[in-house]
Structures are given as C-alpha cells and as structure tokens.
Tab-separated table of C-alpha atoms and ligand atoms in Angstrom:
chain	number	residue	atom	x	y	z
A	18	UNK	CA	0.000	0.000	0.000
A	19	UNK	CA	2.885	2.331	0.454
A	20	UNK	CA	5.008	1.151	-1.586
A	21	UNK	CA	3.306	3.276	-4.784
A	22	UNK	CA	6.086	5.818	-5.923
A	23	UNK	CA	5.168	6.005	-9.751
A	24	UNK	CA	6.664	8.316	-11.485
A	25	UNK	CA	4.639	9.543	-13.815
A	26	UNK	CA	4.611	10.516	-17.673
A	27	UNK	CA	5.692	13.861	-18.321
A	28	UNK	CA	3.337	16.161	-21.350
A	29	UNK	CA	5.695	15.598	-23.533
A	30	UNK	CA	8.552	13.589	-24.070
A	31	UNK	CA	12.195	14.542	-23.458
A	32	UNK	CA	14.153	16.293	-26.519
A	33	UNK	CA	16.794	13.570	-28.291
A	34	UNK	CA	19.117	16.339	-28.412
A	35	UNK	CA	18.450	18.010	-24.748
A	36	UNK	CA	21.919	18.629	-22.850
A	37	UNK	CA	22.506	19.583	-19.295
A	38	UNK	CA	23.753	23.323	-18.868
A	39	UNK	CA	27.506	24.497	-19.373
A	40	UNK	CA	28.819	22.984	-15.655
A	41	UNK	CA	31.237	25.613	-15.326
A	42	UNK	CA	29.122	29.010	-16.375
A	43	UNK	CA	26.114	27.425	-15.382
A	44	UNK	CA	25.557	26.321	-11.804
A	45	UNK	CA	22.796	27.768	-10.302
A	46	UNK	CA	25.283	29.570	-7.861
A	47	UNK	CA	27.121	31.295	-10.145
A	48	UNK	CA	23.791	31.765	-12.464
A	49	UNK	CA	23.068	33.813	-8.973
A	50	UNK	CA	25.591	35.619	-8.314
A	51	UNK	CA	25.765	36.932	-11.670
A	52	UNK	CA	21.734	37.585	-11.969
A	53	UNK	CA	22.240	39.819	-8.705
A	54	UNK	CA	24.721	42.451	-9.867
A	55	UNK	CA	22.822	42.287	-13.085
A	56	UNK	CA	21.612	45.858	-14.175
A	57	UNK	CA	17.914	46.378	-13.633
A	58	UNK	CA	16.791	46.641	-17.209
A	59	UNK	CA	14.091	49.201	-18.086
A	60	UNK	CA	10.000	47.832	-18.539
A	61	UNK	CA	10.304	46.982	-22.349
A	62	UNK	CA	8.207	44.419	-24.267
A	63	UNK	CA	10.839	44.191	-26.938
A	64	UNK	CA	13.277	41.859	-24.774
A	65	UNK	CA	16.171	40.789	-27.303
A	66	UNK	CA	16.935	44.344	-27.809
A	67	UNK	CA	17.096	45.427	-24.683
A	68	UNK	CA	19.600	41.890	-23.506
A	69	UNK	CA	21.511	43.705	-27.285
A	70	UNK	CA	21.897	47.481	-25.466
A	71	UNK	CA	22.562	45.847	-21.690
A	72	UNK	CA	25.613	44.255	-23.150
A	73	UNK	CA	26.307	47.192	-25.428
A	74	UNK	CA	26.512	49.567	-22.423
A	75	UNK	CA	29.241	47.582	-20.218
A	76	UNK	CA	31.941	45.626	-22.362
A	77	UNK	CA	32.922	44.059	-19.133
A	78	UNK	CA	29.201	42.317	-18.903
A	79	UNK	CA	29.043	38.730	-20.522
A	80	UNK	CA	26.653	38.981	-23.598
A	81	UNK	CA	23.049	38.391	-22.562
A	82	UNK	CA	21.130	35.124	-23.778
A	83	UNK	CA	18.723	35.383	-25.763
A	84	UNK	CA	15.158	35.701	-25.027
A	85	UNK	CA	12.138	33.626	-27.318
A	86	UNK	CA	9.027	34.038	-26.672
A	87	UNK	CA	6.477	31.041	-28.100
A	88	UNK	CA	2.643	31.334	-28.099
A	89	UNK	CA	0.612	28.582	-29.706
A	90	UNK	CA	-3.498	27.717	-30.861
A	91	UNK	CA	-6.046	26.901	-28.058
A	92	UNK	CA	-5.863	23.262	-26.939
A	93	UNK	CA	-9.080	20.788	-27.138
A	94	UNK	CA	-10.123	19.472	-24.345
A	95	UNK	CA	-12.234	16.390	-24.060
A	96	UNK	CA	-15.129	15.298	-22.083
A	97	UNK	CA	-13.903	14.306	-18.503
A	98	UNK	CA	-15.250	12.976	-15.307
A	99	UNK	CA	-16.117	16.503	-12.486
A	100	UNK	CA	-13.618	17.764	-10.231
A	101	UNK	CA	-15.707	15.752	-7.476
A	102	UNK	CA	-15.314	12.895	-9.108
A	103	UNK	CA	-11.661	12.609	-10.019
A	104	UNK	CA	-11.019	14.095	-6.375
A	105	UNK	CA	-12.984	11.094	-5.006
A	106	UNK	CA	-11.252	8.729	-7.097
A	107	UNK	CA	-7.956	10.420	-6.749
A	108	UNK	CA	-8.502	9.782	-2.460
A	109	UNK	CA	-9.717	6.170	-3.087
A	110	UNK	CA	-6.302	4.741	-1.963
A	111	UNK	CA	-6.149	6.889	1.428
A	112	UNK	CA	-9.516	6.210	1.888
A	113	UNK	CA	-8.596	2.158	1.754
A	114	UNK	CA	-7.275	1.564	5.102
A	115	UNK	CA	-10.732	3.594	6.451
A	116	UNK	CA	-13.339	2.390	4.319
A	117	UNK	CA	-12.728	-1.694	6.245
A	118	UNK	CA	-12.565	0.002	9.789
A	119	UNK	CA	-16.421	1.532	10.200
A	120	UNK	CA	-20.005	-0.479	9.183
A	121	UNK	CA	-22.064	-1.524	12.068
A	122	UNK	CA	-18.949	-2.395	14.023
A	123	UNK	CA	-19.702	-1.406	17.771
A	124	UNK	CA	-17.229	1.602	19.421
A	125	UNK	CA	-13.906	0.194	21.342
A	126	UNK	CA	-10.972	0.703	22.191
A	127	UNK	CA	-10.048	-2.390	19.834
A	128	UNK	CA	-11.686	0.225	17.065
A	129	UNK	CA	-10.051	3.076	18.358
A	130	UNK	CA	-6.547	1.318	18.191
A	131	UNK	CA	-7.136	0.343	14.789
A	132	UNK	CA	-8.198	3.540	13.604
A	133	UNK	CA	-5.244	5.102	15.010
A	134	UNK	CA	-2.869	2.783	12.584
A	135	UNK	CA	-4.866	3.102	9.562
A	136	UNK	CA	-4.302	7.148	10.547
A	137	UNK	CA	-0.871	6.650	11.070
A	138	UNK	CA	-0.698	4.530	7.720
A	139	UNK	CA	-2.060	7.284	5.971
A	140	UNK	CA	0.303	9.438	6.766
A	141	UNK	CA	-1.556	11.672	9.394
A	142	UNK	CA	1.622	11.290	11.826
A	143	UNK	CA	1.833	11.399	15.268
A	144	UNK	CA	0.335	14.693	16.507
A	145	UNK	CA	-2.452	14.531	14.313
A	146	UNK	CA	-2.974	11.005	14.661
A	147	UNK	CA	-2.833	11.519	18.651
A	148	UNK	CA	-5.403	14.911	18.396
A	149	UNK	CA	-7.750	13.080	16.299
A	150	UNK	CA	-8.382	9.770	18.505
A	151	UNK	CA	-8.074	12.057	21.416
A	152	UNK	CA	-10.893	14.348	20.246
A	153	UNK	CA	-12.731	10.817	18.813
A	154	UNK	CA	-12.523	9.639	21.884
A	155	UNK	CA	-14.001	12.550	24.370
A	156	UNK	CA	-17.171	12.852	21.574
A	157	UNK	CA	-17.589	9.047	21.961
A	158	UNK	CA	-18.215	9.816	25.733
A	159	UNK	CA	-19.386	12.776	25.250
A	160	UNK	CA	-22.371	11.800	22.125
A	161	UNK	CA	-22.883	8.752	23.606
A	162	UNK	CA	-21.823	7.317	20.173
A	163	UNK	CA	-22.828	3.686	19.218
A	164	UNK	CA	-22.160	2.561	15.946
A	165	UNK	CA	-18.794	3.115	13.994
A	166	UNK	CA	-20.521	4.761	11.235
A	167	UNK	CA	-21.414	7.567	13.518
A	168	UNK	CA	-17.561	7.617	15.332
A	169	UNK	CA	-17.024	7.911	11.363
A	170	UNK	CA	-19.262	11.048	10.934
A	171	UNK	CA	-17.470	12.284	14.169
A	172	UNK	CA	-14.002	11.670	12.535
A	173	UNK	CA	-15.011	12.988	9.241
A	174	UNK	CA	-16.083	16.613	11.339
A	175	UNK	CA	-12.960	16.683	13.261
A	176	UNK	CA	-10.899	16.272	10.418
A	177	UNK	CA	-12.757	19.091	8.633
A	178	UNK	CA	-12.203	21.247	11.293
A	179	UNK	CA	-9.017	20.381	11.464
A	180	UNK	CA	-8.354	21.511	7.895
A	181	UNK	CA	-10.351	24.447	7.831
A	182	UNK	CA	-7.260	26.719	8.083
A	183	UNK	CA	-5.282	25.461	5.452
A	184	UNK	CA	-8.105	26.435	3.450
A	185	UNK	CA	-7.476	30.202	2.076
A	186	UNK	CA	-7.600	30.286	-1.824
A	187	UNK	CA	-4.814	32.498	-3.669
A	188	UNK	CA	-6.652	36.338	-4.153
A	189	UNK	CA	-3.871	37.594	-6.997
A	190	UNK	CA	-5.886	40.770	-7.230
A	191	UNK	CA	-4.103	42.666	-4.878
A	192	UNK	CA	-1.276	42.968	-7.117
A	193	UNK	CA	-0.805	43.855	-10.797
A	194	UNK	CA	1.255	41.819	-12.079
A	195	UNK	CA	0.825	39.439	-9.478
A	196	UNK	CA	4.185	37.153	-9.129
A	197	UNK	CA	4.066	33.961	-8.110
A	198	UNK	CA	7.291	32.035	-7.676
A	199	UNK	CA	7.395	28.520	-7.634
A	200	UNK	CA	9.541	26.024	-6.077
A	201	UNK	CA	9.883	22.521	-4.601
A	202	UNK	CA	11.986	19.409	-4.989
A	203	UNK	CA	12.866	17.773	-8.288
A	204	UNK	CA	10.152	15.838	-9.761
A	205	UNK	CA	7.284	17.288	-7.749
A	206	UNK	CA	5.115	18.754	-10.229
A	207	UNK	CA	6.353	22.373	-10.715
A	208	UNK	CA	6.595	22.798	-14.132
A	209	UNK	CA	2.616	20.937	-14.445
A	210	UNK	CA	1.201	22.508	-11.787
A	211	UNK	CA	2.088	25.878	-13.450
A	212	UNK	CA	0.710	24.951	-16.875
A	213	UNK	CA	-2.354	23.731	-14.751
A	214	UNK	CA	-2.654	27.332	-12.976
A	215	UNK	CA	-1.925	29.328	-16.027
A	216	UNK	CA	-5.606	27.931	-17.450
A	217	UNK	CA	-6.936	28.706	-14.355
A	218	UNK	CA	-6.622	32.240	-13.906
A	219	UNK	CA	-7.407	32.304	-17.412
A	220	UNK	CA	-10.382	30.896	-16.937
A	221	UNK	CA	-11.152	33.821	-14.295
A	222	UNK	CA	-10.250	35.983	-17.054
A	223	UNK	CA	-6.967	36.873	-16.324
A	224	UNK	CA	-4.020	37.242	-18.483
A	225	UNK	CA	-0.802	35.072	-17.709
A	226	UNK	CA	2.794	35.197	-18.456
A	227	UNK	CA	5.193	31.879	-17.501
A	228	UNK	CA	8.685	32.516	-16.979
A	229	UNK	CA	10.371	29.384	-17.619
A	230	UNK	CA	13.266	30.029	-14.517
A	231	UNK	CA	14.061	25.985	-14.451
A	232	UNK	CA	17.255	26.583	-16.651
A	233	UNK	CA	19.122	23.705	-14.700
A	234	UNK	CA	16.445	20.934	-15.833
A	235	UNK	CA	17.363	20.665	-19.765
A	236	UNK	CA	13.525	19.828	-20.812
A	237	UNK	CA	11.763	22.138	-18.546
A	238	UNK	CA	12.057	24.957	-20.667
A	239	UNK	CA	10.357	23.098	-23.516
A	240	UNK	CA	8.008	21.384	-21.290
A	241	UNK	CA	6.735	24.487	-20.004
A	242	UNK	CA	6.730	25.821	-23.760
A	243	UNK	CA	4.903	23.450	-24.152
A	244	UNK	CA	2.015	23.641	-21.280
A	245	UNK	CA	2.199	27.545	-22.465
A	246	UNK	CA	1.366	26.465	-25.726
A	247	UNK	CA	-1.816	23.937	-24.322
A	248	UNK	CA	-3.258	27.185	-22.739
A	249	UNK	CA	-2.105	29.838	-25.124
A	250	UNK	CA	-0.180	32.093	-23.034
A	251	UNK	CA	3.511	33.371	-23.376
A	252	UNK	CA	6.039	32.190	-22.062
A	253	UNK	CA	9.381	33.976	-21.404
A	254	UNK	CA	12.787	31.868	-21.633
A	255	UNK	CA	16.130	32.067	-22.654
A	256	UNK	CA	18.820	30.035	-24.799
A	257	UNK	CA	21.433	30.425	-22.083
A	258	UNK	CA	20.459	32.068	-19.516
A	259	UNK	CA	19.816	31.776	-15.471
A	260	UNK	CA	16.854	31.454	-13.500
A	261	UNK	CA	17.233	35.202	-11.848
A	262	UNK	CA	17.649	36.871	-14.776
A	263	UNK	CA	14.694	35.021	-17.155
A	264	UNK	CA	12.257	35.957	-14.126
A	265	UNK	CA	13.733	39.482	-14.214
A	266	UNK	CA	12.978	39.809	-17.533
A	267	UNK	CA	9.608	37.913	-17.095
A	268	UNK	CA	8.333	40.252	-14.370
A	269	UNK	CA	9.635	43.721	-16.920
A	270	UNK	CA	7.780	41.983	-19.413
A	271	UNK	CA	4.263	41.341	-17.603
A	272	UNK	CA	4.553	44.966	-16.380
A	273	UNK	CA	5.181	46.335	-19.883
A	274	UNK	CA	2.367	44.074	-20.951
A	275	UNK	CA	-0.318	45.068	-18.186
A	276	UNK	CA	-0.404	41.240	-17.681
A	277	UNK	CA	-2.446	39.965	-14.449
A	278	UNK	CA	-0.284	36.927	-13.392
A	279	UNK	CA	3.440	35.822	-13.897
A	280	UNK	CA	3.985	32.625	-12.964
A	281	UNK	CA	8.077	31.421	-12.211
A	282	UNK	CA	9.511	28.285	-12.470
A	283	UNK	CA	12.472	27.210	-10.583
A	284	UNK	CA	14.826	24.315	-11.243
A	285	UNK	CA	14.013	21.552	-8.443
A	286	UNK	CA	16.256	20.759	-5.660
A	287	UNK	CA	16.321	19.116	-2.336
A	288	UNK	CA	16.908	20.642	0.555
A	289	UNK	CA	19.719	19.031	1.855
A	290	UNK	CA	21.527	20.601	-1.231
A	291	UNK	CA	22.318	23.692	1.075
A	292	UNK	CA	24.299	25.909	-2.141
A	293	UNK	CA	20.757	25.317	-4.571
A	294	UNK	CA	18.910	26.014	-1.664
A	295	UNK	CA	21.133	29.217	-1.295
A	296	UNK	CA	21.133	30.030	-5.023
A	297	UNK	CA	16.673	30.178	-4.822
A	298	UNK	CA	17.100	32.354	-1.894
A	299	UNK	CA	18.877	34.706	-4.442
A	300	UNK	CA	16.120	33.533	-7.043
A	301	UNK	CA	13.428	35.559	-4.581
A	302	UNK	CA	15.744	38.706	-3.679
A	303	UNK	CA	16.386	39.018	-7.157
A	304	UNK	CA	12.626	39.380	-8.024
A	305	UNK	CA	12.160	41.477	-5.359
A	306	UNK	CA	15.123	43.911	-7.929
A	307	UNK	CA	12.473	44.000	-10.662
A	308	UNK	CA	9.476	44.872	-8.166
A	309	UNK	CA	9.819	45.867	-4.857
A	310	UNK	CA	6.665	43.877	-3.355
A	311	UNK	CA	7.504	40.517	-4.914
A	312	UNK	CA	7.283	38.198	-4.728
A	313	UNK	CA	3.921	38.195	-3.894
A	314	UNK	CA	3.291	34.492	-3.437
A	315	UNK	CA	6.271	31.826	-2.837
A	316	UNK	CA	4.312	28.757	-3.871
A	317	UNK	CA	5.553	25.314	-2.814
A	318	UNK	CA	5.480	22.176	-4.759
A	319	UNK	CA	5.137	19.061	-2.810
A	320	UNK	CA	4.313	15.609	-3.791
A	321	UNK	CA	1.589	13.687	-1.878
A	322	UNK	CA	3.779	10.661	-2.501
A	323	UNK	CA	6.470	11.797	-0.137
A	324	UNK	CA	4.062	11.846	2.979
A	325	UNK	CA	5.948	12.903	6.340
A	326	UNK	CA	8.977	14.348	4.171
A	327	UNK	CA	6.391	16.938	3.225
A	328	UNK	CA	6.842	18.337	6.497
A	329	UNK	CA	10.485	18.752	6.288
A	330	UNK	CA	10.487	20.070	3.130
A	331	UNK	CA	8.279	22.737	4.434
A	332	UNK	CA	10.299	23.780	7.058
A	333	UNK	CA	13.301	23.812	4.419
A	334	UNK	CA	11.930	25.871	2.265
A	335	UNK	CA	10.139	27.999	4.589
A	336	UNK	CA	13.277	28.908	6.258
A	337	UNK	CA	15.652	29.405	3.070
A	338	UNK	CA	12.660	31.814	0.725
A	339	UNK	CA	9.844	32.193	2.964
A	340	UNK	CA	7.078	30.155	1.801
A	341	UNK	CA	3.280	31.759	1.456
A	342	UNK	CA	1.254	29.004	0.479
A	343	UNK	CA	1.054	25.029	-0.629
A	344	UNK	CA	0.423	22.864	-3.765
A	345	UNK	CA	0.254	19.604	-3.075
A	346	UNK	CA	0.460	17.375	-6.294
A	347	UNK	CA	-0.079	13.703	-6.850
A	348	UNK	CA	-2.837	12.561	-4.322
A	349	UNK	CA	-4.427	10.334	-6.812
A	350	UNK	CA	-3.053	7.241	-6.748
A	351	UNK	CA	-1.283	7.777	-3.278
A	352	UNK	CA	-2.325	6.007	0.453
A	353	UNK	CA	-0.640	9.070	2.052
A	354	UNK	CA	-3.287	12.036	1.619
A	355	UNK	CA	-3.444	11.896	5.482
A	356	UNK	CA	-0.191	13.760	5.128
A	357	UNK	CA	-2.239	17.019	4.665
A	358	UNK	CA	-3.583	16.617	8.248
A	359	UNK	CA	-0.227	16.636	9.581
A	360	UNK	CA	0.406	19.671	7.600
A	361	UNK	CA	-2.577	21.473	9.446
A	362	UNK	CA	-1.243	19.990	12.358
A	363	UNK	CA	2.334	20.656	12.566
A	364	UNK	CA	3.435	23.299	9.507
A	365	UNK	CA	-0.243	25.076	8.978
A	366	UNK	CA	0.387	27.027	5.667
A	367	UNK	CA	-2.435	28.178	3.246
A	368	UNK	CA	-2.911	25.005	1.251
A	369	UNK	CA	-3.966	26.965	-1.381
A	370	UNK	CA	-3.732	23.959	-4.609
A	371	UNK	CA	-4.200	20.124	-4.559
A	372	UNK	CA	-3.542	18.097	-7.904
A	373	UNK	CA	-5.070	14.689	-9.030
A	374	UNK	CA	-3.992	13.698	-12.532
A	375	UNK	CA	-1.542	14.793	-15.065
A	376	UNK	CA	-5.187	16.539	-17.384
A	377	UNK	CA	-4.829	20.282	-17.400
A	378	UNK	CA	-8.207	20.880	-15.035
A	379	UNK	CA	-6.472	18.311	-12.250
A	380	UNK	CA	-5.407	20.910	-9.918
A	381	UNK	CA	-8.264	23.252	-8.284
A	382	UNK	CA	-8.349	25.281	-4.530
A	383	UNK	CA	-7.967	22.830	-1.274
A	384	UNK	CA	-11.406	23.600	0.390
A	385	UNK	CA	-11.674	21.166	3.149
A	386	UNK	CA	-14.615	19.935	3.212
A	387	UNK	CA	-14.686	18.785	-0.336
A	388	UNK	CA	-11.992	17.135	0.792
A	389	UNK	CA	-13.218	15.367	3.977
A	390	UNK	CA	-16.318	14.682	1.940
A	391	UNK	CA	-14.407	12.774	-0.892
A	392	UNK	CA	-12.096	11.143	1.960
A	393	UNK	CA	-14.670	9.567	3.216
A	394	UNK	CA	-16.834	9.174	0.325
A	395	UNK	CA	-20.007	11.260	1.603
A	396	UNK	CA	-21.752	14.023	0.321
A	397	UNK	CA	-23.239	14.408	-2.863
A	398	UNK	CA	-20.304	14.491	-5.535
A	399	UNK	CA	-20.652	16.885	-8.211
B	10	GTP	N1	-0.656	11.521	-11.290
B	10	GTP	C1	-0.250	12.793	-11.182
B	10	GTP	N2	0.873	13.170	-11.789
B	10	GTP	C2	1.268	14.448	-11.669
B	10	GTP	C3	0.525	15.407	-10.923
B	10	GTP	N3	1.202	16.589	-10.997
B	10	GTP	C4	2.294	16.368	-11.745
B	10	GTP	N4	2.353	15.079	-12.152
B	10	GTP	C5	3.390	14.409	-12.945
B	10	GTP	O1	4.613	14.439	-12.239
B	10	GTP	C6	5.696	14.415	-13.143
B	10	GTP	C7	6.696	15.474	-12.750
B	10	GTP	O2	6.093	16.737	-12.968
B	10	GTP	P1	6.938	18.011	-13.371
B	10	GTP	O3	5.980	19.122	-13.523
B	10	GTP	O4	7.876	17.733	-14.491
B	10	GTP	O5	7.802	18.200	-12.059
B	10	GTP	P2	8.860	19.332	-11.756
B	10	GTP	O6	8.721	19.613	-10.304
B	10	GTP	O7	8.716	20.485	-12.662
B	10	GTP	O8	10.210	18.545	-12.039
B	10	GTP	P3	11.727	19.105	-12.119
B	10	GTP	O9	11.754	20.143	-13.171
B	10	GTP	O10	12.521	17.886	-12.439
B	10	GTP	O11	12.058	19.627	-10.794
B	10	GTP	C8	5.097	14.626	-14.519
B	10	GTP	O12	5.051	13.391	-15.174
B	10	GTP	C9	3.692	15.123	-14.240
B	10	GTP	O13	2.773	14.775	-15.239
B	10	GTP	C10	-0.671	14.965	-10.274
B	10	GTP	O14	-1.381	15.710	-9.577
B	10	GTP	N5	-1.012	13.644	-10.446
C-alpha cells in the first residue's frame, strides 16, 4: 500500500538532443551571483533588444542570452469525469485503510486502536494522529456514540475542522502583475502545476505570463513551452540564460504588458543541497530587484507521494525563501493524503492547490470539506 512511488509521464517527451547546462558558467550559484549584480533593465516588451543594449553599455558584462518568446493555438479538451469525481477517485487509496474500519462495528478501544494505525498509515503522523483519537474519543463519551458509522461522521467533522485553516484560496488581485514564484523538490510537479494554474486564472479571465526560470532541468524549458502552448499564453525563456535573470525579464515583461499573473519556475532541488537552496534564496531577492513587493506568493510544490517528508520540506523551504502558500500534487493514486492533516497539524500554511492527474483541469483550490467529503466518500459528488 505504500510502496506506490510512480513516477509519472511527463506532457511531452524529453528532446533527443536536450543537454545539461555548461557545468562551469552554469551552476545555479554562479547563475546567482551573476543575476544579482545584473543591471535592472528598463519595462520593455521588446526583450532581445534590450539583452543587445545591456551588453552594449558595459563591455565588461558577458553577452546576454537570448530571449524567445512562443505562443501557440487553443488546446481541445475532451469530455472528462467533475472535479468531485476525479477528487474522489484520486482519495480512493487513502480512503482504503478507512473504508474496512467503520459499518455496524460497535465503538472500542479495539476500534479506536485500529483507527489510530490506519491514521498513522495514511500518513496523518503522530500529533495529528494523537489529536484526532483524542478528540474521537471525548465525543464518543461525550455523544454517547454507538455505531462506527457515527464515530465515522465524528471523525469525518474533526478532520474538517481540522483543515479548515489550510483552506485560504490564492486572491492575486491585490497585485498587478501578481508574481508567483514557484519552487519545490525535483520531480514534484512544478513545471505541471504551473501549466495547470496558467488555465486557471485564465479561466477567471486573467491574463498570464510563464517565466520558464528551471534553466538547470534541460527539458523544462520546452516542457513548459509546451504547457504555455496547451493554454495559449507566453512564455518567457532564454537560450542560455539563469533562473534570476529570465524571471527578471519575465516580471519587466508582464509589467510592460499590463499582464495579471506571472507565474516562475524554478529548477528543483532538495533541501539538503544547502548551495541550490542558497542560489533560490537569491532567485526571490532578485525578483524582489524588478518589483519591490515581490514576490507576492512563494508557492511550494510538494508531492503527496512523499508523505511525512512533506513536512520537512516545508520547514526547508520555509526557512531558506519564505514560503506563502502550498500545492500539493499527486494525491491520486497515493495512500498518504493523510499527510495534509499533519500539515494542518504541525506546519499550517495556506494550502492553497491540490492536484489529481496529469489533465490540465487536475489541480483546483484545497477547500476542506470537499476534501473530507471525498475522503470519506459522503456528500453528494458533483
Ligand atoms: N498523477 C499525477 N501526476 C502528476 C501530478 N502533478 C504532476 N504530475 C506528474 O509528475 C511528473 C513530474 O512533474 P513536473 O511538472 O515535471 O515536475 P517538476 O517539479 O517540474 O520537475 P523538475 O523540473 O525535475 O524539478 C510529470 O510526469 C507530471 O505529469 C498529479 O497531480 N497527479
């Protein structure tokens, strides 16, 4: 049951002729380093020429990569099961270990104990495995509770409750443009997630701009050309260039443009890597060169597969670029959704997306009680 780690198939597949970034120009360090004495360059739409004059003005200044810009027809989209659902299904795995445990089974500790493993199983953890039967226990006193359908109901509204908080959708009005960066470990579901939010706040009417900042990852770029060309947005990248300054030149552009949302990519990295972790700290002071309030949301990426590690990749990330709100990709086809409980529990931060599937309308706000509904497979699913 926990052993499911798939990883799965990327949009498109990986370029024959893809190679990994110069090593010794390249490194996200130096890519830093350089990105932060880097000029600020004036609010232009008309990007090549401006990289042209920024070299033209200092000799000493290595000739700036160039910038491309691709935009691409409206994608078709076909009929698909609702948002309810695929979220239902997507749980189905979590919701294993609990759907055996209730029925007409009489209250116990026996039940209680069990409960508390399949919790702990489903990656709740400790605290939140310990506050739930704790409070589970009390109402079972308390409500005189009989059957374990109805300690069921009562775990259902405690967990609700419990996620309530994490539940604060992303408002990008207060800002235009509104800059999100976006970060997380390799392989989490950046780059999708990000061609999954750009049709989103489309779809609320706003325009978007991607800036494809992975420039360690050789495919990203094109795999985020590639989700900018599924939702018909533009997306700013460069031949050669590093993550600090194609955001810079992202966030010039969207202002220049009078776009609504510009949403950054970063290269992934773990964060035990402590100079990458050091090099998207620079990432997020050099945005904060092109516009003073950004950025205005530091998203992170984490995959529902990883269960507790969420946690320390939290406080990782937290700590090295401040953090402002949670995606959390993947919990179809995982047994560890409990892991967002242990999020509320021990690292409350806005959980503000949730993915489940690789199809462009897969990733939507956390609201809790959807959630605890389709957990537990009650409610009526729409
Ligand atoms: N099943 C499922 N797959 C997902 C979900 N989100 C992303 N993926 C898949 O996860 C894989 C990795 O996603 P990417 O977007 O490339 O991850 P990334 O974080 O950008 O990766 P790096 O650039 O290597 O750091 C891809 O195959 C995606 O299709 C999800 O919610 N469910």
């Amino acid at each position: 049951m926990f052993g499911f780690l798939k990883k799965s198939r990327k949009p498109e597949p990986e370029p024959e002729s893809a190679s990994p970034v110069d090593a010794a120009s390249d490194t996200p360090e130096t890519e830093a380093l350089a990105a932060e004495t880097r000029p600020s360059a004036d609010a232009s739409p008309a990007l090549v020429p401006e990289a042209a004059a920024e070299s033209q003005a200092d000799p000493a200044v290595e000739p700036q990569p160039t910038t491309s810009e691709v935009q691409a027809p409206a994608p078709v989209e076909a009929a698909r099961p609702s948002w309810g659902e695929r979220l239902r299904a997507g749980l189905s795995r979590t919701r294993g270990g609990l759907a055996g445990l209730f029925g007409l089974r009489k209250i116990d500790e026996e039940l209680l104990e069990d409960l508390e493993t399949t919790l702990l199983m489903a990656d709740c953890g400790v605290e939140a495995t310990q506050y739930l039967t704790d409070a589970l226990r009390a109402r079972w006193k308390r409500d005189r509770l009989e059957t374990a359908d109805q300690l069921r109901d009562a775990l259902a509204e405690l967990m609700a409750d419990l996620l309530a908080p994490l539940e604060a959708p992303l408002d990008v009005s207060a800002h235009q443009p509104f800059i999100v960066m976006i970060a997380g470990v390799n392989g989490a579901g950046k780059t999708t997630s990000i061609g999954k939010l750009a049709k989103y706040f489309q779809a609320q009417g706003r325009s978007v701009l991607l800036a494809a900042g992975d420039t360690f990852r050789a495919a990203a770029r094109e795999q985020l050309e590639t989700w900018g060309a599924r939702n018909n947005v533009t997306v700013i990248a460069q031949d050669k260039g590093d993550s600090a300054a194609v955001i810079f030149d992202a966030v010039n552009a969207a202002r220049a443009r009078g776009i609504d949302v510009v949403l950054a990519d970063t290269a992934g990295r773990l964060p035990t890597q402590l100079h990458l972790m050091e090099e998207i700290a620079k990432v997020r002071r050099v945005i904060a060169k092109a516009e003073a309030s950004a950025p205005h949301e530091v998203l992170l990426v984490l995959d529902a597969n990883i269960g507790q590690n969420a946690l320390a990749q939290v406080k990782a990330f937290d700590a090295a670029i401040g953090v402002s709100g949670l995606v959390l990709t993947k919990l179809d086809g995982t047994a560890k959704g409990g892991i967002v409980a242990a999020i509320a529990r021990q690292h409350p931060k806005p959980l503000r997306f949730i993915g489940v599937g690789e199809g462009i309308d897969d990733l939507r706000p956390f609201a809790a009680r959807e959630f605890v509904d389709a957990l537990f497979a009650r409610g009526s699913v729409k």
